[in-house]
Coordinates of C-alpha atoms in Angstrom, one line a residue:
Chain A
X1 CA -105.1 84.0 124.0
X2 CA -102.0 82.3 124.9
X3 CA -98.9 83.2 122.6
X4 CA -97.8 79.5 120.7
X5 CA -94.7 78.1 122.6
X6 CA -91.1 77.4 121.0
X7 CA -89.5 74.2 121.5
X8 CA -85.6 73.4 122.7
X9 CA -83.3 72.0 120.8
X10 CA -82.7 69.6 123.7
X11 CA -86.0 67.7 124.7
X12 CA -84.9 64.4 126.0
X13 CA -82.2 64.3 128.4
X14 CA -80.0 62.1 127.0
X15 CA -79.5 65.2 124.5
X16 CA -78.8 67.6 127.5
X17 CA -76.2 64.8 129.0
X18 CA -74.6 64.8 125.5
X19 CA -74.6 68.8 124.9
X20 CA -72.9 69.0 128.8
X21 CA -70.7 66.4 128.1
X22 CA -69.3 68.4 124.7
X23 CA -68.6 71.1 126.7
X24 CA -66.5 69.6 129.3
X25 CA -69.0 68.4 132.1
X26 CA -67.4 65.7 134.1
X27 CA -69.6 62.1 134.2
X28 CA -69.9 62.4 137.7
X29 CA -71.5 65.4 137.7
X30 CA -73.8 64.8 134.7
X31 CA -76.4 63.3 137.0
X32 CA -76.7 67.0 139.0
X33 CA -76.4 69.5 136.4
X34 CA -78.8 67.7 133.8
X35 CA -82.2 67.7 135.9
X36 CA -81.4 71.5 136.9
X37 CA -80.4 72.5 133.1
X38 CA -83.3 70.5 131.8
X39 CA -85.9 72.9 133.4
X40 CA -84.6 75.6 131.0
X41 CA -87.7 74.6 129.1
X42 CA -90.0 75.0 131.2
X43 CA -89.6 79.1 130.7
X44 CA -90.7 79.0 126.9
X45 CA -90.7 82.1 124.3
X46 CA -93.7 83.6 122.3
X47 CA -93.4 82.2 118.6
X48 CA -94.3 85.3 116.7
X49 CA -97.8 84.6 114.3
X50 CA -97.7 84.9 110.4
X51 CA -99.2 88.2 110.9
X52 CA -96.3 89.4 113.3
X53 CA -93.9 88.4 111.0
X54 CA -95.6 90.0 108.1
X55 CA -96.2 93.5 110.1
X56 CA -92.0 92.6 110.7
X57 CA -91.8 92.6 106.9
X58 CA -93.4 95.5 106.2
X59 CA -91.5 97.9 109.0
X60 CA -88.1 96.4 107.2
X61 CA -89.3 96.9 103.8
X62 CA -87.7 100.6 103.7
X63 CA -84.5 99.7 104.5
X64 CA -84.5 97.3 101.5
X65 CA -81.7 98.0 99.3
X66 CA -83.7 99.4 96.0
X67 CA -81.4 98.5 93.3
X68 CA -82.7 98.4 89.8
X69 CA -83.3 95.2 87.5
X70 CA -80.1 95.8 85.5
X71 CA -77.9 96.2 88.8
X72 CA -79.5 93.3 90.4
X73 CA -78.8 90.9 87.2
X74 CA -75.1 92.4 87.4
X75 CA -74.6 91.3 91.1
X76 CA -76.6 88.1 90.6
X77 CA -73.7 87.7 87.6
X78 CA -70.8 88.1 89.8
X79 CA -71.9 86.1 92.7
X80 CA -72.3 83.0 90.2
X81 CA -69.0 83.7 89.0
X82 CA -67.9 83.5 92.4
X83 CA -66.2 86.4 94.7
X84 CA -62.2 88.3 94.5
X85 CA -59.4 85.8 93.3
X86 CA -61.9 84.1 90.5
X87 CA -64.0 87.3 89.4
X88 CA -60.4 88.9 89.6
X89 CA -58.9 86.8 86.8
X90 CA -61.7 86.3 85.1
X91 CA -61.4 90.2 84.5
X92 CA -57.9 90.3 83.7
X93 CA -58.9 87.6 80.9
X94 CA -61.4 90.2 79.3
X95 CA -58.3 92.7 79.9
X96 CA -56.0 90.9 77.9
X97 CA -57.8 91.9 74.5
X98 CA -56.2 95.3 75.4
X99 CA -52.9 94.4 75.0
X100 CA -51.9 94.0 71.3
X101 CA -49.6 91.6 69.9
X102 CA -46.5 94.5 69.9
X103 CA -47.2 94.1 73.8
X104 CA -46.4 90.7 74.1
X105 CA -43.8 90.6 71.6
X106 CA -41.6 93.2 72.5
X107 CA -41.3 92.3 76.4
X108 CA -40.5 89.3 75.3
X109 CA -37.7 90.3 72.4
X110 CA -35.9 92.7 75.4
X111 CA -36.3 89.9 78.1
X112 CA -34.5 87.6 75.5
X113 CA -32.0 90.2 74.9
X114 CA -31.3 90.4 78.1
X115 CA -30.7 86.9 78.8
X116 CA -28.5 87.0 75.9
X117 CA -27.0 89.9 76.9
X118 CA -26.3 88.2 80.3
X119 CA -25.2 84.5 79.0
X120 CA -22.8 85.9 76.1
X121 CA -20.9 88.3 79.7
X122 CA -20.3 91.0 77.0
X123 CA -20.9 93.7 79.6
X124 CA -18.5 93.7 82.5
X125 CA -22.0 94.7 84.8
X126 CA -24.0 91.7 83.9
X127 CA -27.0 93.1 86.3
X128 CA -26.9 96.8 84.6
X129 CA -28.4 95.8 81.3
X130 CA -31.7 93.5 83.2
X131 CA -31.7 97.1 85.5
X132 CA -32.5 98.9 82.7
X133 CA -35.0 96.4 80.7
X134 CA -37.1 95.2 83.4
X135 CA -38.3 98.7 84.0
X136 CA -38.4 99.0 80.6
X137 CA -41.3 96.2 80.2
X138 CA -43.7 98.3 83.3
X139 CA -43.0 101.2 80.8
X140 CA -44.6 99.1 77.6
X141 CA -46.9 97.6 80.1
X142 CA -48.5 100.8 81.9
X143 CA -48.5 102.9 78.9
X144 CA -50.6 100.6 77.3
X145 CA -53.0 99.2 80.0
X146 CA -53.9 102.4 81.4
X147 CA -53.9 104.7 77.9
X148 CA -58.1 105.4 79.0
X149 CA -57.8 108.9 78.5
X150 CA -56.0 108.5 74.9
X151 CA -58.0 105.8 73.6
X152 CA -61.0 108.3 74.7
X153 CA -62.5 105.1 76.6
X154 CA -62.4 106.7 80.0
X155 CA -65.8 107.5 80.5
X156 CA -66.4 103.7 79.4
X157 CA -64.4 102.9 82.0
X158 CA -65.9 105.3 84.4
X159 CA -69.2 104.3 84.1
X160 CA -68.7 100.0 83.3
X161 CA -69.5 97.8 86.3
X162 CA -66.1 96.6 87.6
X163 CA -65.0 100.1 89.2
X164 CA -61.9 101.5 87.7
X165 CA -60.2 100.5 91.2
X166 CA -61.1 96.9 89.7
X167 CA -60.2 97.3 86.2
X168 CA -57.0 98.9 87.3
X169 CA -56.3 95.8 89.3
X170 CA -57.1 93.2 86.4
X171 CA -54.8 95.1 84.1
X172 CA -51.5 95.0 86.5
X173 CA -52.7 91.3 86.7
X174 CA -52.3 90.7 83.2
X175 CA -49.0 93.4 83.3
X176 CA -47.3 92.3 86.4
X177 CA -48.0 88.4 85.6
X178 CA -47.0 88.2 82.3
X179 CA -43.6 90.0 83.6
X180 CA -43.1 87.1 86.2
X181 CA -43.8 84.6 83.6
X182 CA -41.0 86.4 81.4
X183 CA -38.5 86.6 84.9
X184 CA -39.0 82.8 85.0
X185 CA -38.4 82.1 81.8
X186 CA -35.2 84.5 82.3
X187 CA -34.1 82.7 85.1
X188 CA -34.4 79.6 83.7
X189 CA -32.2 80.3 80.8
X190 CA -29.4 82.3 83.0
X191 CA -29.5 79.0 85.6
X192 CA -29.1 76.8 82.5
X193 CA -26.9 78.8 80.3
X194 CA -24.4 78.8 83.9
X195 CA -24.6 82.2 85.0
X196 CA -23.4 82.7 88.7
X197 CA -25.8 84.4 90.8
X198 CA -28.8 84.4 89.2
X199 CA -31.6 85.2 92.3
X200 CA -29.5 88.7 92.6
X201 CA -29.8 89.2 88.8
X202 CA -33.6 88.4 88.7
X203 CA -33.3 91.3 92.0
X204 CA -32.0 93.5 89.8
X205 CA -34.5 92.7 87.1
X206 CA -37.7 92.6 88.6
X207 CA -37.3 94.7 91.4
X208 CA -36.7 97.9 89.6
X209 CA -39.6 96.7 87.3
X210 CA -42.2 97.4 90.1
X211 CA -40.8 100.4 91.0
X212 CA -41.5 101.7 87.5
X213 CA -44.3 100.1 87.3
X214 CA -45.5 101.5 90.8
X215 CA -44.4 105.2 90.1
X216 CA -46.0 105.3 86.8
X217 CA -49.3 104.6 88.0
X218 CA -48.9 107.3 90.9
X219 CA -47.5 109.8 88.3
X220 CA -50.9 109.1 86.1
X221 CA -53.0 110.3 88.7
X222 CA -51.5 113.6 87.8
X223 CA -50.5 113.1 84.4
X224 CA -51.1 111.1 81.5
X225 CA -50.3 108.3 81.4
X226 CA -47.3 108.4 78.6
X227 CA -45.8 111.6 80.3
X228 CA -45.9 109.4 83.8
X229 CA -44.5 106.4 82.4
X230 CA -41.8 108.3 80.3
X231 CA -41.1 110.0 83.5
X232 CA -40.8 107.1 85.7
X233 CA -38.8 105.4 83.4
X234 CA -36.8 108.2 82.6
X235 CA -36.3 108.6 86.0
X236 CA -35.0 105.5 86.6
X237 CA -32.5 105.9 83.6
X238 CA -30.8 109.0 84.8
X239 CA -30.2 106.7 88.4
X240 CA -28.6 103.9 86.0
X241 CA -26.8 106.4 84.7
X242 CA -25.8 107.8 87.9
X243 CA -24.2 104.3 89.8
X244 CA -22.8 103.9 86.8
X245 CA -21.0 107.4 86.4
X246 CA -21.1 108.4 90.4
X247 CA -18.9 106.6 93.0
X248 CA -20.8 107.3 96.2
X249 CA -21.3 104.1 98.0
X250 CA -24.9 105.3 99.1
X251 CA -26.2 105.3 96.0
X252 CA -24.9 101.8 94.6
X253 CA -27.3 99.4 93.5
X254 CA -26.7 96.3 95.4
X255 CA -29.6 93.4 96.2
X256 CA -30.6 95.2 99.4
X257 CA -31.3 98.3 97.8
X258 CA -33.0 96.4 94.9
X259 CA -35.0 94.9 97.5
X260 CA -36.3 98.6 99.0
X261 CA -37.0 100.2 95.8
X262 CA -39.5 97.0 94.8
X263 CA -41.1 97.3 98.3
X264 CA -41.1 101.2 97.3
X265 CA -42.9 100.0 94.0
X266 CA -45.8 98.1 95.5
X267 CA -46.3 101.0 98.2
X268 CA -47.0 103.4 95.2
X269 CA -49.1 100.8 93.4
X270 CA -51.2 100.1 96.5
X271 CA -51.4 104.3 97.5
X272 CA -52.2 104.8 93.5
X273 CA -55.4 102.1 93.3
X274 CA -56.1 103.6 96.8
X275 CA -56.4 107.4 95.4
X276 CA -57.7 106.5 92.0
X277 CA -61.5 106.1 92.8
X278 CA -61.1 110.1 93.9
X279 CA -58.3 111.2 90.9
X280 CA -60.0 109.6 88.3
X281 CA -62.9 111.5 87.3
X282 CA -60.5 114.5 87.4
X283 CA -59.0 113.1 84.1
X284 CA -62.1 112.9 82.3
X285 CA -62.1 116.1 80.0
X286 CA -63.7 119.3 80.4
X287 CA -66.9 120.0 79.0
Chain B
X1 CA -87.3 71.6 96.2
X2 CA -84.2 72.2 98.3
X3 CA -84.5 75.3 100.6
X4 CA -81.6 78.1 99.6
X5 CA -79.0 78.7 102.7
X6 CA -78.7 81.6 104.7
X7 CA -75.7 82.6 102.8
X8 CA -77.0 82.5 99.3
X9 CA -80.3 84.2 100.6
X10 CA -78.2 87.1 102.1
X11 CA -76.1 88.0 99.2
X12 CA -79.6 88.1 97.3
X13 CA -81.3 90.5 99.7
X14 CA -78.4 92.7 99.9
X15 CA -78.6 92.8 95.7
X16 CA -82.6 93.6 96.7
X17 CA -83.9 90.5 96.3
X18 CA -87.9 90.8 98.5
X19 CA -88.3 87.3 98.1
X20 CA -85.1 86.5 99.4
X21 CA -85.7 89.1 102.0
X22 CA -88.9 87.4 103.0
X23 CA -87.6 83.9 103.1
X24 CA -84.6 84.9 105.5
X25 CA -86.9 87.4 107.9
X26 CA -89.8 84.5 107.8
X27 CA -86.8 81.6 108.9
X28 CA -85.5 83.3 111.2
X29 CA -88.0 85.9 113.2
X30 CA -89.0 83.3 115.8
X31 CA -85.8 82.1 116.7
X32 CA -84.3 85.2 117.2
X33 CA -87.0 86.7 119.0
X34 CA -86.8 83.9 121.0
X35 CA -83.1 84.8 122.2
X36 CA -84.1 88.4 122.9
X37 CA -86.9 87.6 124.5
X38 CA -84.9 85.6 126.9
X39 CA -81.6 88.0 126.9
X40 CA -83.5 90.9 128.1
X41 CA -85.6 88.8 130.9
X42 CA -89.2 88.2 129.1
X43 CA -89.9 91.7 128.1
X44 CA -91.7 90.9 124.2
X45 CA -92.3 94.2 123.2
X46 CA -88.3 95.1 123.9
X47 CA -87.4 91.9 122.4
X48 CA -89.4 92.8 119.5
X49 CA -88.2 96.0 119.4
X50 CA -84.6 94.7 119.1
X51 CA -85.5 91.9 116.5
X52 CA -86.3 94.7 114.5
X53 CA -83.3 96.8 114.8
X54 CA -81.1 94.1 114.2
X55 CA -82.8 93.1 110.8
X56 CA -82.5 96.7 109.9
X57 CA -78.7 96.7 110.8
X58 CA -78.3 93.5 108.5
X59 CA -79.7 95.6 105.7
X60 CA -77.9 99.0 106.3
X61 CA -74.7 97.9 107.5
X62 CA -73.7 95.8 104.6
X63 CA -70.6 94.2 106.6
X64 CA -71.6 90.6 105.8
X65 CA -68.8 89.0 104.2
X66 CA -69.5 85.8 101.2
X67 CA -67.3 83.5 103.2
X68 CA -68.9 83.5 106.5
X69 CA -71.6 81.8 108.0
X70 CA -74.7 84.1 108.5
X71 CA -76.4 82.9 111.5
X72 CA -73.6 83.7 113.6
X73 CA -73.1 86.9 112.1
X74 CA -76.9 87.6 112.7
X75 CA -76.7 86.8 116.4
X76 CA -73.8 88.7 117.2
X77 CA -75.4 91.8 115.9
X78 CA -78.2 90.7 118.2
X79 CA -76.0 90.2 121.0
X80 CA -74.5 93.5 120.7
X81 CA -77.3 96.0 120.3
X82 CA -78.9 93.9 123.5
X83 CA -75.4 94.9 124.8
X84 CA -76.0 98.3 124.1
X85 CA -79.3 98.4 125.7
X86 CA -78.3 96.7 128.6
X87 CA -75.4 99.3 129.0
X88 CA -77.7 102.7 128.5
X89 CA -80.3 100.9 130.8
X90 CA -78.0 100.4 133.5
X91 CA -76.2 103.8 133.3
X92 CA -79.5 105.2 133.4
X93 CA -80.3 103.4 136.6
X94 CA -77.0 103.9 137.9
X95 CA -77.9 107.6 137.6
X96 CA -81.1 107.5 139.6
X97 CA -80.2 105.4 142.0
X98 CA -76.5 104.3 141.3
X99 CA -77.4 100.9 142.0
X100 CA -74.9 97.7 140.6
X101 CA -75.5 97.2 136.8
X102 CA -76.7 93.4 137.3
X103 CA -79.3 94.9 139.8
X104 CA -80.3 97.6 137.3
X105 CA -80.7 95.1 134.9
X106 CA -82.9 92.6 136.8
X107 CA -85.2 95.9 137.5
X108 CA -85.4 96.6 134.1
X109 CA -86.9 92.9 133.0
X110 CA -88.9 92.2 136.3
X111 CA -90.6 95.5 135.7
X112 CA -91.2 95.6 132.1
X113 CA -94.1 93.0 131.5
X114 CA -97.4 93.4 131.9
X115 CA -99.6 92.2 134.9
X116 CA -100.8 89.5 132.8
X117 CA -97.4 88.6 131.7
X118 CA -95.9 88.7 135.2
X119 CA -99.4 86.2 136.2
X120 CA -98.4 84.3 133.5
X121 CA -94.5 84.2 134.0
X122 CA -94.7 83.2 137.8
X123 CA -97.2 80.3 136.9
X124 CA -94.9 78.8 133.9
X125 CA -91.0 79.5 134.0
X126 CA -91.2 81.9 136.5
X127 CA -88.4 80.6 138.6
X128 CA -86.4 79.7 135.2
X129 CA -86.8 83.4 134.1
X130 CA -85.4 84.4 137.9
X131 CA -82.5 81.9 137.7
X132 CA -81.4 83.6 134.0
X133 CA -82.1 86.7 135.4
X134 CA -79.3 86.1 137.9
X135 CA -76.8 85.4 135.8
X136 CA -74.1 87.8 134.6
X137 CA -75.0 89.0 131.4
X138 CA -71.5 87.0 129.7
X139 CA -72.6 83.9 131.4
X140 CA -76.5 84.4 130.5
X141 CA -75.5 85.0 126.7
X142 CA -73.8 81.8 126.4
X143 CA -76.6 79.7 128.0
X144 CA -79.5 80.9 126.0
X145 CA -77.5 80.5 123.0
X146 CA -76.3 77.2 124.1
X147 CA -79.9 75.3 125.5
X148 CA -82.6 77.6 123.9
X149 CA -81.1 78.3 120.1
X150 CA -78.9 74.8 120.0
X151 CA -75.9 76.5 119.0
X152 CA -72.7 74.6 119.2
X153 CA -69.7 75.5 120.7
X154 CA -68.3 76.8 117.4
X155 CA -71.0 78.7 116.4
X156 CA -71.0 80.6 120.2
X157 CA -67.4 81.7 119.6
X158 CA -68.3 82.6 115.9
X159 CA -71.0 84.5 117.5
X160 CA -69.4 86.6 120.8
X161 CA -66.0 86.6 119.2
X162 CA -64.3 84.9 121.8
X163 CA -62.0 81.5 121.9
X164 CA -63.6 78.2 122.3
X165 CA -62.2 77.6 125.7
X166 CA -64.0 80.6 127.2
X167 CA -66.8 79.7 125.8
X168 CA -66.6 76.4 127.4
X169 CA -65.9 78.2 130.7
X170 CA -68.4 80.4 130.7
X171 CA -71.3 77.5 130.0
X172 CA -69.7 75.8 132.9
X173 CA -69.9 78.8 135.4
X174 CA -73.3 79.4 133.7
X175 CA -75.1 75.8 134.6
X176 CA -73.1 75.9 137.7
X177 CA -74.9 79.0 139.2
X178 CA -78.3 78.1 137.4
X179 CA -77.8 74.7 139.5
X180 CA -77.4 76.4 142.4
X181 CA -80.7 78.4 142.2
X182 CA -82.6 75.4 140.3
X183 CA -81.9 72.3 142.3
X184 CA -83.0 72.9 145.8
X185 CA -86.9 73.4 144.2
X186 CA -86.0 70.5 142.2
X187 CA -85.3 68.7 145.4
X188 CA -88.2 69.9 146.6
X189 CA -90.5 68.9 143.9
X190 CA -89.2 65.4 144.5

């Protein structure tokens, strides 16, 4: 028996004269090419029966990926909530019950004590004082965000269904946003309140603030996550301290370097969610 | 009821969905068997062969990203493993007889169909199958895509990869050459 035949997509001519024409075919040479192109059809392909198609189906059936009910309704979930940015925030939002209200209220008392700080020019150093508390808010932030091991809810996290790559992500959403929203809100009261040079202050502020924030999170692969932050912030302390007490010109502050140690920052925070998939489990406690 | 797209049915059968699975294999096992069929010069049971193996790369490989259309994506997995065979065909010629790969390749499809087939080739398409079969591989892609599947111009440089303008160059070499072969019968016939 003959195999059933497949029709073109082109069957009159005037479709061919249109599809050549599309695709750069001069006018004048419509009248050639279309009779030539138009016995294409005449070579037509076996249309595969029900049963071909079902033998088809069963061959592929092994490669099927076997996921169980609950994984399948935990997908389905996600793809109705729509993929990245929007799952994304709409993880950070369930994040944000993590943070208590001493989070939110304490970055923003220093970040106001800063701006005061700055307006009322009662330091000679206006930028030395927004050095010291911006880091001092990725401190607060990473302590508590990623305090798993403490709040014994690592193996909750281990086992949830965002991966802790995700959850990690959602929770320097909430972190790192809420800081912006705070450097605006600084900015805005330096530009109003008069103070001279205020994108260089908000360097000096926010810049050092990923750095901490960065080298925290690499630290915790290690170490807890208070002895990291305490240590990054530390860290950065004892380098205040240092352009402040030290006169070498290599290792004053100015925007430049400012500039460097945030790109340093979001180098560590990118190699830390890179290596924390691996490093994680390694923090779960022994048995 | 309206039918779900290719995009939603993909991200269901990749979560293990069988009915989805069935829906997008069902839709779209004629047409693409259709291409192969044609890509590797009338040989069904290669064709079939290759249908299969691409289907089972859409389920292992698990590249297929949300935002992009699938039927592109589909073919160009298609297009490639044909690629492949084409390439271990030829170097496999080339080592018997070291022969050109276009050569090799017109070998391989002339000599893979049955008797019956071949009876049946030269009395429909026969010379339509020849003229394909004498295209470059790049230039034969582009046309069976183009005037057997109905794929636009976008959806050709989705599928090989490559920018719009080759793609229009390539159809233009391609019905060019198939001209050459096709018209003086065509003359003939009138």
């Amino acid at each position: 028996m003959l195999p059933p035949q497949s029709p073109g997509p082109f069957e009159r001519p005037e479709q061919l004269a249109e599809a050549l024409r599309e695709q750069g075919v001069a006018p004048e040479e419509l009248a050639n090419l279309v009779p030539a192109v138009h016995r294409l059809s005449e070579w037509q392909a076996p249309r595969p029966s029900s049963a071909d198609t079902q033998r088809l189906l069963v061959q592929l059936a092994t490669a099927l990926p076997a996921l169980s009910p609950v994984r399948q309704a935990i997908r389905a979930h996600r793809q109705r909530q729509g993929a990245g940015v929007r799952w994304l925030l709409a993880t950070a939002r369930i994040q944000v019950s993590l943070f208590g209200p001493a989070f939110w209220l304490v970055s923003a008392l220093v970040t106001l004590l800063g701006a005061g700080v700055v307006l009322s020019k009662v330091l000679p150093d206006q930028g030395l004082l927004l050095r010291a508390s911006g880091p001092f808010l990725a401190y607060l932030g990473t302590s508590i965000a990623f305090r798993g091991t403490t709040a014994r809810a690592l193996e909750c996290e281990l086992v949830c269904p965002p991966s802790p790559v995700q959850l990690a992500l959602a929770r320097l959403v909430v972190v790192l946003g809420y800081d912006v929203a705070l450097g605006l809100a600084l900015s805005l009261a330096l530009w109003v309140g008069g103070t001279e040079q205020v994108a260089a202050l908000m360097l000096s502020w926010f810049m050092p603030l990923l750095l901490v924030a960065g080298l925290a999170l690499a630290l915790s692969l290690r170490l807890s996550i208070q002895v990291a932050a305490s240590l990054a912030y530390g860290g950065w302390l004892a380098a205040l301290a240092m352009d402040a007490n030290v006169n070498l010109p290599l290792l004053r502050l100015t925007p430049a370097t400012d500039a460097l140690l945030g790109g340093i920052g979001l180098a560590l925070l990118a190699v830390a969610l890179l290596r924390l998939p691996t490093d994680m489990p390694r923090l779960l406690p022994s048995p | 009821m309206q039918e779900r797209s290719d995009e939603l049915l993909i991200a269901a059968v990749l979560a293990g969905d069988q009915v989805a699975f069935a829906t997008l294999v069902t839709r779209h096992h004629a047409p693409l068997l259709g291409y192969l069929y044609r890509l590797v010069g009338g040989d069904r049971p290669l064709a079939e062969d290759l249908v299969q193996e691409t289907l089972l790369h859409v389920l292992r490989q698990r590249t297929y990203q949300a935002d992009r259309p699938f039927k592109p994506w589909l073919y160009t997995i298609a297009t490639n493993l044909a690629r492949d065979y084409f390439k271990s065909a030829a170097v496999r010629q080339r080592g018997r007889s070291g022969e050109e790969e276009e050569e090799a390749l017109l070998q391989m499809s002339d000599s893979a169909p049955g008797p019956e087939e071949r009876a049946l080739a030269a009395e429909q398409g026969g010379e339509v199958r020849a003229a394909l079969a004498h295209l470059s591989e790049d230039y034969r892609v582009v046309v069976v895509l183009r005037f057997y599947q109905g794929f636009s111009l976008q959806e050709i440089a989705q599928t090989l990869q490559i920018p719009l303008g080759t793609v229009k160059s390539r159809l233009s070499v391609g019905v060019h050459r198939l001209h050459a072969v096709l018209a003086p019968a065509q003359e003939g016939v009138r």
